JSON list of C-alpha atoms in Angstrom, two decimals:
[
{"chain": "A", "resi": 14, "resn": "UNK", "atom": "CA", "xyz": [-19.69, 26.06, 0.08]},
{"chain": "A", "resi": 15, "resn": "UNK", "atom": "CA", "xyz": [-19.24, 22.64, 1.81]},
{"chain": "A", "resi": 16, "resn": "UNK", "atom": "CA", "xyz": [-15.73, 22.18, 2.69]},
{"chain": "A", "resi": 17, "resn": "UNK", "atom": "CA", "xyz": [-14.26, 18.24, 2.11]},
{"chain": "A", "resi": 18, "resn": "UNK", "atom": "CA", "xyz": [-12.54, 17.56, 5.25]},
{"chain": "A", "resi": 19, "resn": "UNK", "atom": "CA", "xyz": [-9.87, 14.94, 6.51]},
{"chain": "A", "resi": 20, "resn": "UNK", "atom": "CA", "xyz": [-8.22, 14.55, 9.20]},
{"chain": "A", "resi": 21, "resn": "UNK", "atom": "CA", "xyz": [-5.41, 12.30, 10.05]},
{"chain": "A", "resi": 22, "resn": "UNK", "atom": "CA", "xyz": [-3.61, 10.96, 13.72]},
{"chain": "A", "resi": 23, "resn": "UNK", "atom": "CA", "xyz": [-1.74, 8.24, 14.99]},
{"chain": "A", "resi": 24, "resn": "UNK", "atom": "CA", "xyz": [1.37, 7.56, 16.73]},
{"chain": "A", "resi": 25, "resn": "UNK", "atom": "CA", "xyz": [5.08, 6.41, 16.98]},
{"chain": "A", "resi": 26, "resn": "UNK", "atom": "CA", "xyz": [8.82, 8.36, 17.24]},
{"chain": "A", "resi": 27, "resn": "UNK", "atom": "CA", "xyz": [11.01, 11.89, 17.91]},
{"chain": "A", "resi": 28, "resn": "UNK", "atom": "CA", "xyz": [14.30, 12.63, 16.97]},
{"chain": "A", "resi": 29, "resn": "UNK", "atom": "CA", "xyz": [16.43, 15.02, 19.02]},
{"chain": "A", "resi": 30, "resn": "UNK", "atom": "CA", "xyz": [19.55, 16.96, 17.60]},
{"chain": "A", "resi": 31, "resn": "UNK", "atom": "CA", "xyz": [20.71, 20.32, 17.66]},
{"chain": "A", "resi": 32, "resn": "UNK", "atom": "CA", "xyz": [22.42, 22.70, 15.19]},
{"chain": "A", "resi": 33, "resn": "UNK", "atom": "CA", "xyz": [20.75, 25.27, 12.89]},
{"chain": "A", "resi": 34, "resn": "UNK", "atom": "CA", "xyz": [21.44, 25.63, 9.14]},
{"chain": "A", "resi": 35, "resn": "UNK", "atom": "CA", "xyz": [19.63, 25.21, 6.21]},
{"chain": "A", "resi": 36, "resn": "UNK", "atom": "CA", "xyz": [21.47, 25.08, 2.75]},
{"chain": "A", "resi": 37, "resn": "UNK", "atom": "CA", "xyz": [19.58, 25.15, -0.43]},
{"chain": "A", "resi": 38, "resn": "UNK", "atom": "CA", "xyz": [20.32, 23.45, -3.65]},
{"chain": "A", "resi": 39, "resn": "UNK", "atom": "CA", "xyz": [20.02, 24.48, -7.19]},
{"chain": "A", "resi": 40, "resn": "UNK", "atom": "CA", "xyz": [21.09, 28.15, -6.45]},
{"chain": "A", "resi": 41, "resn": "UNK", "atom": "CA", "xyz": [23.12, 27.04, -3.75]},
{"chain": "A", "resi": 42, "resn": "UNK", "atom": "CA", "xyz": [21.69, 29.69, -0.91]},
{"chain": "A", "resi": 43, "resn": "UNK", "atom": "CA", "xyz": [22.45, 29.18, 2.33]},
{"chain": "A", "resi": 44, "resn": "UNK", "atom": "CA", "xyz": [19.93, 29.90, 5.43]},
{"chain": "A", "resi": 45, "resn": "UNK", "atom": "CA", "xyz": [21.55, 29.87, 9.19]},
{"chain": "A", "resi": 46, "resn": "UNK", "atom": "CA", "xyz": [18.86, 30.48, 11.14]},
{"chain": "A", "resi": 47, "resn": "UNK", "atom": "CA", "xyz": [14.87, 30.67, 11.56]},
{"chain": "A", "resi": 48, "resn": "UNK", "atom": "CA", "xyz": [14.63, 33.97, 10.06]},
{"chain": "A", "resi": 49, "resn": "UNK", "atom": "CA", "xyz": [16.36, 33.55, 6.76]},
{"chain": "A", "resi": 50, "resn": "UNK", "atom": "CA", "xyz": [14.27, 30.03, 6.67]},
{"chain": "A", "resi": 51, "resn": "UNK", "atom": "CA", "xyz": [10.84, 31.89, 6.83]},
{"chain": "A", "resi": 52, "resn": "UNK", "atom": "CA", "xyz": [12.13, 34.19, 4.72]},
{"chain": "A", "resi": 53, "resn": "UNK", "atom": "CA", "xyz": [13.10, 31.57, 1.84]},
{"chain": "A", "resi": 54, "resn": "UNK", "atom": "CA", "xyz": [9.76, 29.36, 2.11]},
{"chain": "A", "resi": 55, "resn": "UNK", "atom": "CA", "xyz": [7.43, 31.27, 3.35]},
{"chain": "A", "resi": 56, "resn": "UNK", "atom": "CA", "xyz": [4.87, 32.96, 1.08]},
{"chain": "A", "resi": 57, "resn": "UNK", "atom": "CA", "xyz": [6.59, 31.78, -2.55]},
{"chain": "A", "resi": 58, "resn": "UNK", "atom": "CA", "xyz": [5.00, 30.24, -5.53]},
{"chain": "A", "resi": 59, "resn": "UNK", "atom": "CA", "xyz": [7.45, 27.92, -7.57]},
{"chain": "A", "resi": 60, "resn": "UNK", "atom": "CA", "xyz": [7.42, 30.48, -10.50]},
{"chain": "A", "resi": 61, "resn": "UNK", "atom": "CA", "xyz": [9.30, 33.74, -7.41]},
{"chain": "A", "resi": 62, "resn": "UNK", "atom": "CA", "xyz": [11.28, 30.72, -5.27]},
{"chain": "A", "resi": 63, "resn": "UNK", "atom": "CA", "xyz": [14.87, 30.41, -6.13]},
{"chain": "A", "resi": 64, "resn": "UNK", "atom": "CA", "xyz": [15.19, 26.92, -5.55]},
{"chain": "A", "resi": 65, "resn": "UNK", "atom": "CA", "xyz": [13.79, 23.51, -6.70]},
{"chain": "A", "resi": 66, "resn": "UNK", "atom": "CA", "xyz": [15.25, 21.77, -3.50]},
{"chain": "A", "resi": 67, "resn": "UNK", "atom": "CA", "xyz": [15.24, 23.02, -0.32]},
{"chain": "A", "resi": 68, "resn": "UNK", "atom": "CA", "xyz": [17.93, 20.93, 2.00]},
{"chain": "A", "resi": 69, "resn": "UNK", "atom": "CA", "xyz": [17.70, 21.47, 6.12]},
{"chain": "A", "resi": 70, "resn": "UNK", "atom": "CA", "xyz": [21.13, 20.71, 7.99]},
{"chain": "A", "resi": 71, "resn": "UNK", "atom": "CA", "xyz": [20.08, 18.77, 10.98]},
{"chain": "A", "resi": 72, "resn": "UNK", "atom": "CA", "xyz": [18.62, 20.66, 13.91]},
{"chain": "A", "resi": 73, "resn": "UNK", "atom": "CA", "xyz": [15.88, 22.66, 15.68]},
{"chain": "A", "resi": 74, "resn": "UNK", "atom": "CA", "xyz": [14.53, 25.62, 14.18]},
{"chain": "A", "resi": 75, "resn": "UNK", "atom": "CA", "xyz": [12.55, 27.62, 16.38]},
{"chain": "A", "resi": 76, "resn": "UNK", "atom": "CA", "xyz": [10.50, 30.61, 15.94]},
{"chain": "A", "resi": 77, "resn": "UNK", "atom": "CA", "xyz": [11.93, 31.80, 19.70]},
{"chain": "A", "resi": 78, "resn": "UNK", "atom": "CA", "xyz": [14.77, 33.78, 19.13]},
{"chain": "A", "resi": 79, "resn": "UNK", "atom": "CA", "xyz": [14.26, 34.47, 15.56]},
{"chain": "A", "resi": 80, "resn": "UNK", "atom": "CA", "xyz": [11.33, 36.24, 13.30]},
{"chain": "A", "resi": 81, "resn": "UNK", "atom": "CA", "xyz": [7.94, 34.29, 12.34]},
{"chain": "A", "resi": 82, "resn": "UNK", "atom": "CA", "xyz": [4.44, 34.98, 11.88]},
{"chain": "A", "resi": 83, "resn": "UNK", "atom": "CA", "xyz": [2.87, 34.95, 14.86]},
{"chain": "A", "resi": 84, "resn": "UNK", "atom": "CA", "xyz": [0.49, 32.12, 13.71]},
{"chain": "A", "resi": 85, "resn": "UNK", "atom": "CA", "xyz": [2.52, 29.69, 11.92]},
{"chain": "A", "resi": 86, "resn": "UNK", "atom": "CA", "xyz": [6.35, 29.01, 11.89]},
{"chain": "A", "resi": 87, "resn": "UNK", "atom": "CA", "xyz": [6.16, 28.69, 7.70]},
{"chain": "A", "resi": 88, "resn": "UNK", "atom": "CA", "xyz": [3.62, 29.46, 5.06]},
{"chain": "A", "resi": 89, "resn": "UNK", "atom": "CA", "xyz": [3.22, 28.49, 1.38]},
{"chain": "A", "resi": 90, "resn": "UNK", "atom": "CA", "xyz": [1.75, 29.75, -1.89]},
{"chain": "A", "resi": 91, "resn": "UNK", "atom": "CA", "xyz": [1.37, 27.82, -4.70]},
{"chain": "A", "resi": 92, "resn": "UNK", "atom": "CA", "xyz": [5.07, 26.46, -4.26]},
{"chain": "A", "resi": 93, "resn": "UNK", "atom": "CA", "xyz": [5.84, 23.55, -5.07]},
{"chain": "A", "resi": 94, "resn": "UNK", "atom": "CA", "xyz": [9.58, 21.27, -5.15]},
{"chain": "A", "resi": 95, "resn": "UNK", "atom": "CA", "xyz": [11.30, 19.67, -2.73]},
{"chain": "A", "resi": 96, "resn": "UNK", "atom": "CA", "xyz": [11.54, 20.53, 1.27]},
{"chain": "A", "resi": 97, "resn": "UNK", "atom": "CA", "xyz": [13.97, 17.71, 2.53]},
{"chain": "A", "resi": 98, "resn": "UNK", "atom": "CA", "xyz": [16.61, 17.03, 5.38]},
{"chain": "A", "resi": 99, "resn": "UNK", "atom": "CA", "xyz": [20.16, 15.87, 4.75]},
{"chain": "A", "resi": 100, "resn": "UNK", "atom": "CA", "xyz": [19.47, 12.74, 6.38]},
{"chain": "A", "resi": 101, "resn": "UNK", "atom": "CA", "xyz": [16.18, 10.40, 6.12]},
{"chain": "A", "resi": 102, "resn": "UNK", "atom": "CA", "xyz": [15.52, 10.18, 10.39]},
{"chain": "A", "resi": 103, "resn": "UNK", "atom": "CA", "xyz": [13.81, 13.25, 10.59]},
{"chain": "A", "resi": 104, "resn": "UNK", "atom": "CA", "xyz": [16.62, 14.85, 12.43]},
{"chain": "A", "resi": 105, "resn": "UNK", "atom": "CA", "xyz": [15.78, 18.45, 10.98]},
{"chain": "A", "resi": 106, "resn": "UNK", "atom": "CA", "xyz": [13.13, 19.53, 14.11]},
{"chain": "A", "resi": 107, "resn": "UNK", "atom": "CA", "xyz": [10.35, 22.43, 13.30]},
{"chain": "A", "resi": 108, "resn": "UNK", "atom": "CA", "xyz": [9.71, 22.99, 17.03]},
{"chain": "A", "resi": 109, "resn": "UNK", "atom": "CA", "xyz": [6.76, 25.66, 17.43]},
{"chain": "A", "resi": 110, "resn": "UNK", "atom": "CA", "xyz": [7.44, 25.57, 21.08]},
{"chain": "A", "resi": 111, "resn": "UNK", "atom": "CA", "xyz": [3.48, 24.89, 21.71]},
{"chain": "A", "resi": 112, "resn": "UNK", "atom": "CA", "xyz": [2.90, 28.76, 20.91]},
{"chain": "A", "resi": 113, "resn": "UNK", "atom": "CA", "xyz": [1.90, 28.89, 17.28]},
{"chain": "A", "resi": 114, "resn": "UNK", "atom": "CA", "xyz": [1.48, 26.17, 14.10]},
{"chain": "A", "resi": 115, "resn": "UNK", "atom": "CA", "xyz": [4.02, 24.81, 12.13]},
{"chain": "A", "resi": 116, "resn": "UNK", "atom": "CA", "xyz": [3.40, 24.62, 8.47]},
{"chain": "A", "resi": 117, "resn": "UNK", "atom": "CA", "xyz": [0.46, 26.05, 6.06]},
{"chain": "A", "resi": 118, "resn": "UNK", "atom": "CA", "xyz": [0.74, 24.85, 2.29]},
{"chain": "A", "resi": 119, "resn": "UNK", "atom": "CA", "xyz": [-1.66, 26.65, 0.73]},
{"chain": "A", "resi": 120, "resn": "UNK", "atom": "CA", "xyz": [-1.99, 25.11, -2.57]},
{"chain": "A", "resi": 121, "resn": "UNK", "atom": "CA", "xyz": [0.96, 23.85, -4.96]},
{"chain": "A", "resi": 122, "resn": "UNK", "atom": "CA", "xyz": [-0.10, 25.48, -8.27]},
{"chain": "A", "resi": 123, "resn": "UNK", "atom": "CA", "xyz": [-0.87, 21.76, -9.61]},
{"chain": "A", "resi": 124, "resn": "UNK", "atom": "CA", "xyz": [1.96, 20.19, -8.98]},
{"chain": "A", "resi": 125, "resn": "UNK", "atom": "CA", "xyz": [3.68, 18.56, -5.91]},
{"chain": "A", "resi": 126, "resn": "UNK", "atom": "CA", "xyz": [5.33, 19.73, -2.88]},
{"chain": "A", "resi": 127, "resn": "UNK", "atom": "CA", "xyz": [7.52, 16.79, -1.47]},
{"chain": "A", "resi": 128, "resn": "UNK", "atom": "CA", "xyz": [7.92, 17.14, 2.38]},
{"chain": "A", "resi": 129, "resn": "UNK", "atom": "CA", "xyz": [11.28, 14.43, 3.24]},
{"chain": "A", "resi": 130, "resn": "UNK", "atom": "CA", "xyz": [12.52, 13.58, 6.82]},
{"chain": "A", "resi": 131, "resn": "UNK", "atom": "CA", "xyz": [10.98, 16.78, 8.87]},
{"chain": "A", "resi": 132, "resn": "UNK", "atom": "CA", "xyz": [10.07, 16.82, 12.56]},
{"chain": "A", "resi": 133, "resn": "UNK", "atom": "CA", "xyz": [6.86, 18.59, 13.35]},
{"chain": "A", "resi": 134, "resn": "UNK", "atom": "CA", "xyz": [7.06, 19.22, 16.58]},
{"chain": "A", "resi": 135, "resn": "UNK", "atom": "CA", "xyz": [5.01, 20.83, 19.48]},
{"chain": "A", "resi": 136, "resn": "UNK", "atom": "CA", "xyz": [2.78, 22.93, 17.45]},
{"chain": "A", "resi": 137, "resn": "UNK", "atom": "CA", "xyz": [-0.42, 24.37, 19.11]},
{"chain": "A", "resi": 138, "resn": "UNK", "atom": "CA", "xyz": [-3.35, 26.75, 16.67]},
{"chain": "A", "resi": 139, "resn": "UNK", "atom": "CA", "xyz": [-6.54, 26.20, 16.10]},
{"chain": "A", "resi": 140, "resn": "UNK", "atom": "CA", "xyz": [-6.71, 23.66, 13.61]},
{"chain": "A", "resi": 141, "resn": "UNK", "atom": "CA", "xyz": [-3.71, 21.66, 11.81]},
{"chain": "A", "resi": 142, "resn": "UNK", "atom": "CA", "xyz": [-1.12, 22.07, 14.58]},
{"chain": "A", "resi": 143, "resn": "UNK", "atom": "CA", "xyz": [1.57, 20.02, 12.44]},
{"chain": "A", "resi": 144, "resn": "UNK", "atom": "CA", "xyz": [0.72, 20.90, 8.89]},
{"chain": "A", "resi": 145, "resn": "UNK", "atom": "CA", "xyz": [-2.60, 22.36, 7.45]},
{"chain": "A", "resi": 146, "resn": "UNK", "atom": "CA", "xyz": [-2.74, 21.91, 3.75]},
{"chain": "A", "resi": 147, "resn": "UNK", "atom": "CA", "xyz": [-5.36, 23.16, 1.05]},
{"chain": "A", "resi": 148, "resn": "UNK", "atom": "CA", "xyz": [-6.39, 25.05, -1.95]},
{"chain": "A", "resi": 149, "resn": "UNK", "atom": "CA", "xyz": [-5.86, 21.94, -4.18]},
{"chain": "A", "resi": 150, "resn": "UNK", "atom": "CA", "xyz": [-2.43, 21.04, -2.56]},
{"chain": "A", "resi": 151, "resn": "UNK", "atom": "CA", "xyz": [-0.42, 18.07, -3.82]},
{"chain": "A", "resi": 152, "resn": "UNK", "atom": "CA", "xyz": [1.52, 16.96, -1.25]},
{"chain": "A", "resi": 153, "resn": "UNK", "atom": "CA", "xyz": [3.79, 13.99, -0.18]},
{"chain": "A", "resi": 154, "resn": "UNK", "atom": "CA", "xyz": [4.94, 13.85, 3.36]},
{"chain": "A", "resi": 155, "resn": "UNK", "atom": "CA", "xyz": [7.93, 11.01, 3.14]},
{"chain": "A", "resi": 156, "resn": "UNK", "atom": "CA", "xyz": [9.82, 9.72, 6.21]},
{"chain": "A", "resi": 157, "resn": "UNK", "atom": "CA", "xyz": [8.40, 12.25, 8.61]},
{"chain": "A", "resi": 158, "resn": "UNK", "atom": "CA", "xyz": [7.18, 12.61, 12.34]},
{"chain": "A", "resi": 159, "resn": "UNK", "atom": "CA", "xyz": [4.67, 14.29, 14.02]},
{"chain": "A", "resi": 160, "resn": "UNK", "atom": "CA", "xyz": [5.13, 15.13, 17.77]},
{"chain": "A", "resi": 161, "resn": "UNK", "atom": "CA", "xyz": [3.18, 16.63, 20.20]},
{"chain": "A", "resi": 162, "resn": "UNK", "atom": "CA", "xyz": [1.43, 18.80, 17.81]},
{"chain": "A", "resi": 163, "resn": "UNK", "atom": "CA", "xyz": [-2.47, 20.08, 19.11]},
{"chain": "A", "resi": 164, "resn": "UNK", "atom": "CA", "xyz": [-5.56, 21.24, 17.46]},
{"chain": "A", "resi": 165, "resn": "UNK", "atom": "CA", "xyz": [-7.57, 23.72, 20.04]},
{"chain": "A", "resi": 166, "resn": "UNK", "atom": "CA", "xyz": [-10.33, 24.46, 18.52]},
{"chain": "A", "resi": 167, "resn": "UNK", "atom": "CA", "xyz": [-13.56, 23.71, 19.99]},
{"chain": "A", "resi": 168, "resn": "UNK", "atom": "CA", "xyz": [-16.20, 23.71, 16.91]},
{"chain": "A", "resi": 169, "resn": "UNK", "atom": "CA", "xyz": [-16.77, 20.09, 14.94]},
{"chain": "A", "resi": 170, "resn": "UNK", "atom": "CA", "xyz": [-19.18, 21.42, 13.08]},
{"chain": "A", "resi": 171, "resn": "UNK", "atom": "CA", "xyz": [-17.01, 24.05, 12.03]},
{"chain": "A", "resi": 172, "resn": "UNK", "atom": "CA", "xyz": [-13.97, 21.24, 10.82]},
{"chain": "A", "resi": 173, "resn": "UNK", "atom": "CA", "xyz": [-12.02, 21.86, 13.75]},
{"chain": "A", "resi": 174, "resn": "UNK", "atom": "CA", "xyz": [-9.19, 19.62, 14.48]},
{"chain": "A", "resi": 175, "resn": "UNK", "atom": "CA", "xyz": [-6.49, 17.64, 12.77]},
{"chain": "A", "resi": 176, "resn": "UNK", "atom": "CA", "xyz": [-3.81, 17.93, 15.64]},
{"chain": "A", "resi": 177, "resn": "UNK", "atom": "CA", "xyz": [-1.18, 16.70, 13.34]},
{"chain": "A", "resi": 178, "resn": "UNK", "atom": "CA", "xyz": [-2.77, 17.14, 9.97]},
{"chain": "A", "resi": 179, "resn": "UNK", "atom": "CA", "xyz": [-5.49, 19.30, 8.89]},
{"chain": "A", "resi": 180, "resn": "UNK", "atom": "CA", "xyz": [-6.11, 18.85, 5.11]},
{"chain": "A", "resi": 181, "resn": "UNK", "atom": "CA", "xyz": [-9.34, 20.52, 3.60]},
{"chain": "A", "resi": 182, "resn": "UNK", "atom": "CA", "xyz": [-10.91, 21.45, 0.11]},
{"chain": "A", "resi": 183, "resn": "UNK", "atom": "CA", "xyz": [-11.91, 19.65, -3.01]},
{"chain": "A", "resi": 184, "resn": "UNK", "atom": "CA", "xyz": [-9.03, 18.49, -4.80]},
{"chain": "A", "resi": 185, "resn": "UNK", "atom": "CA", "xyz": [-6.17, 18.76, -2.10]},
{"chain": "A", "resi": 186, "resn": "UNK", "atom": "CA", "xyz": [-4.32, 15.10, -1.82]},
{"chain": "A", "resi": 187, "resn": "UNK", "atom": "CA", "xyz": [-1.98, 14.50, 0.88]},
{"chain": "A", "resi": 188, "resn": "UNK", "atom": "CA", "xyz": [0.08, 11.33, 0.20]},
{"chain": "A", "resi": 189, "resn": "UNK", "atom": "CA", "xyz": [2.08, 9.71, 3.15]},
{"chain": "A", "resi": 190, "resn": "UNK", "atom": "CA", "xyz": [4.91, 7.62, 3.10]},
{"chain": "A", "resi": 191, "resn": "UNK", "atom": "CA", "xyz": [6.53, 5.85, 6.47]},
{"chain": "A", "resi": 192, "resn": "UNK", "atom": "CA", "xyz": [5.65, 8.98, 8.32]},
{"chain": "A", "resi": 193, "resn": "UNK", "atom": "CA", "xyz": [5.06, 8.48, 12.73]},
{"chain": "A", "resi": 194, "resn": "UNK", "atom": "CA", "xyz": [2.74, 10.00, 15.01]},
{"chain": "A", "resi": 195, "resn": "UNK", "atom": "CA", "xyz": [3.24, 10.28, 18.35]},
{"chain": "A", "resi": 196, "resn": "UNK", "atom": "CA", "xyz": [1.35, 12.44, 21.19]},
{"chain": "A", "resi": 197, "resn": "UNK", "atom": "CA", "xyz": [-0.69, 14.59, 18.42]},
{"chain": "A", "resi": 198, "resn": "UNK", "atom": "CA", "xyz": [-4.47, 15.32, 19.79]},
{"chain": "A", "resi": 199, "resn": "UNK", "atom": "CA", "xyz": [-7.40, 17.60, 18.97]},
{"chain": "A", "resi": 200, "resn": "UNK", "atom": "CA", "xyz": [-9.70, 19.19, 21.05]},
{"chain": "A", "resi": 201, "resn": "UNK", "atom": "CA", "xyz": [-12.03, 18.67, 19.10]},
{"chain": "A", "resi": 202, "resn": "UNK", "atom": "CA", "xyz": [-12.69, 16.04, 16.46]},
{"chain": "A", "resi": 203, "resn": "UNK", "atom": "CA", "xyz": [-9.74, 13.77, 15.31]},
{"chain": "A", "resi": 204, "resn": "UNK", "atom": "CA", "xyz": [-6.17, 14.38, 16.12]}
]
């Protein structure tokens, strides 16, 4: 099976804050740290999450002191919605530290995730050290940055790269919208 492949990079701003909270609309929950983020994003589909709106309180979230896969700070299934800080600078930091990816969205069920005023920053895998997105993925990545964020993998031939952004597979769209790049590389291929 050939895999479609593309691969964005580029460059521009970070935002540094601190303080770690995430509340979440519709069913009003309320996440204060890492753990109970990964815990309400990671590994849903939109017809198990209990939210249509995700809202991050400004600040870092780290995987350091706090539980994540050992891969990738957050994973997706088939969710779809609304992933957004409280304000529009980006001032809500994913910071993988340089020791694991940030963000997998593996597919949205056919309908659209909206990514709003996040900070990917620092994140180091294989492939897609920002975001990786596939599986038929609809996604729009509005107001964002990308910082620092590194694709290791050695193998063009195999797709590696996509420091920032790795999107892959027929029928995934990635839309962006006033997003900045800045220090995001690959390895191999385009970062």
């Amino acid at each position: 099976m050939t895999r479609a492949r593309t691969l964005v990079k580029g460059l521009a701003a970070l935002y540094v804050l601190t303080n770690l909270s995430v509340a979440v609309l519709s069913n009003q929950k309320i996440a204060n740290d890492m753990t109970e983020l990964y815990s309400l994003l990671s590994w849903y589909s939109t017809s198990d999450a209990p939210w249509d709106t995700a809202r991050l309180v400004m600040g870092y979230f780290k995987c350091s002191t706090e539980s994540c896969d050992s891969m990738v700070m957050l994973i997706t299934r088939d969710l779809s919605g609304e992933i957004t800080c409280e304000d529009d600078n980006a001032s809500c930091i994913l910071d993988a530290e340089k020791s694991r990816g940030i963000m997998t969205v593996d597919g949205t069920g056919g309908n659209t995730l909206k990514i709003n005023a996040i900070t990917f920053k620092d994140g180091e895998v294989h492939y897609g050290g920002g975001i990786e997105i596939h599986h038929g993925a609809i996604v729009d990545l509005i107001l964002c940055a990308f910082s620092g964020c590194i694709a290791t993998g050695t193998d063009v031939s195999n797709g590696d790269g996509g420091g920032a952004i790795y999107v892959y597979d027929s029928g995934t769209i990635v839309n962006v919208y006033g997003t900045s790049f800045a220090g995001n590389r690959a390895v191999a291929g385009d970062g």
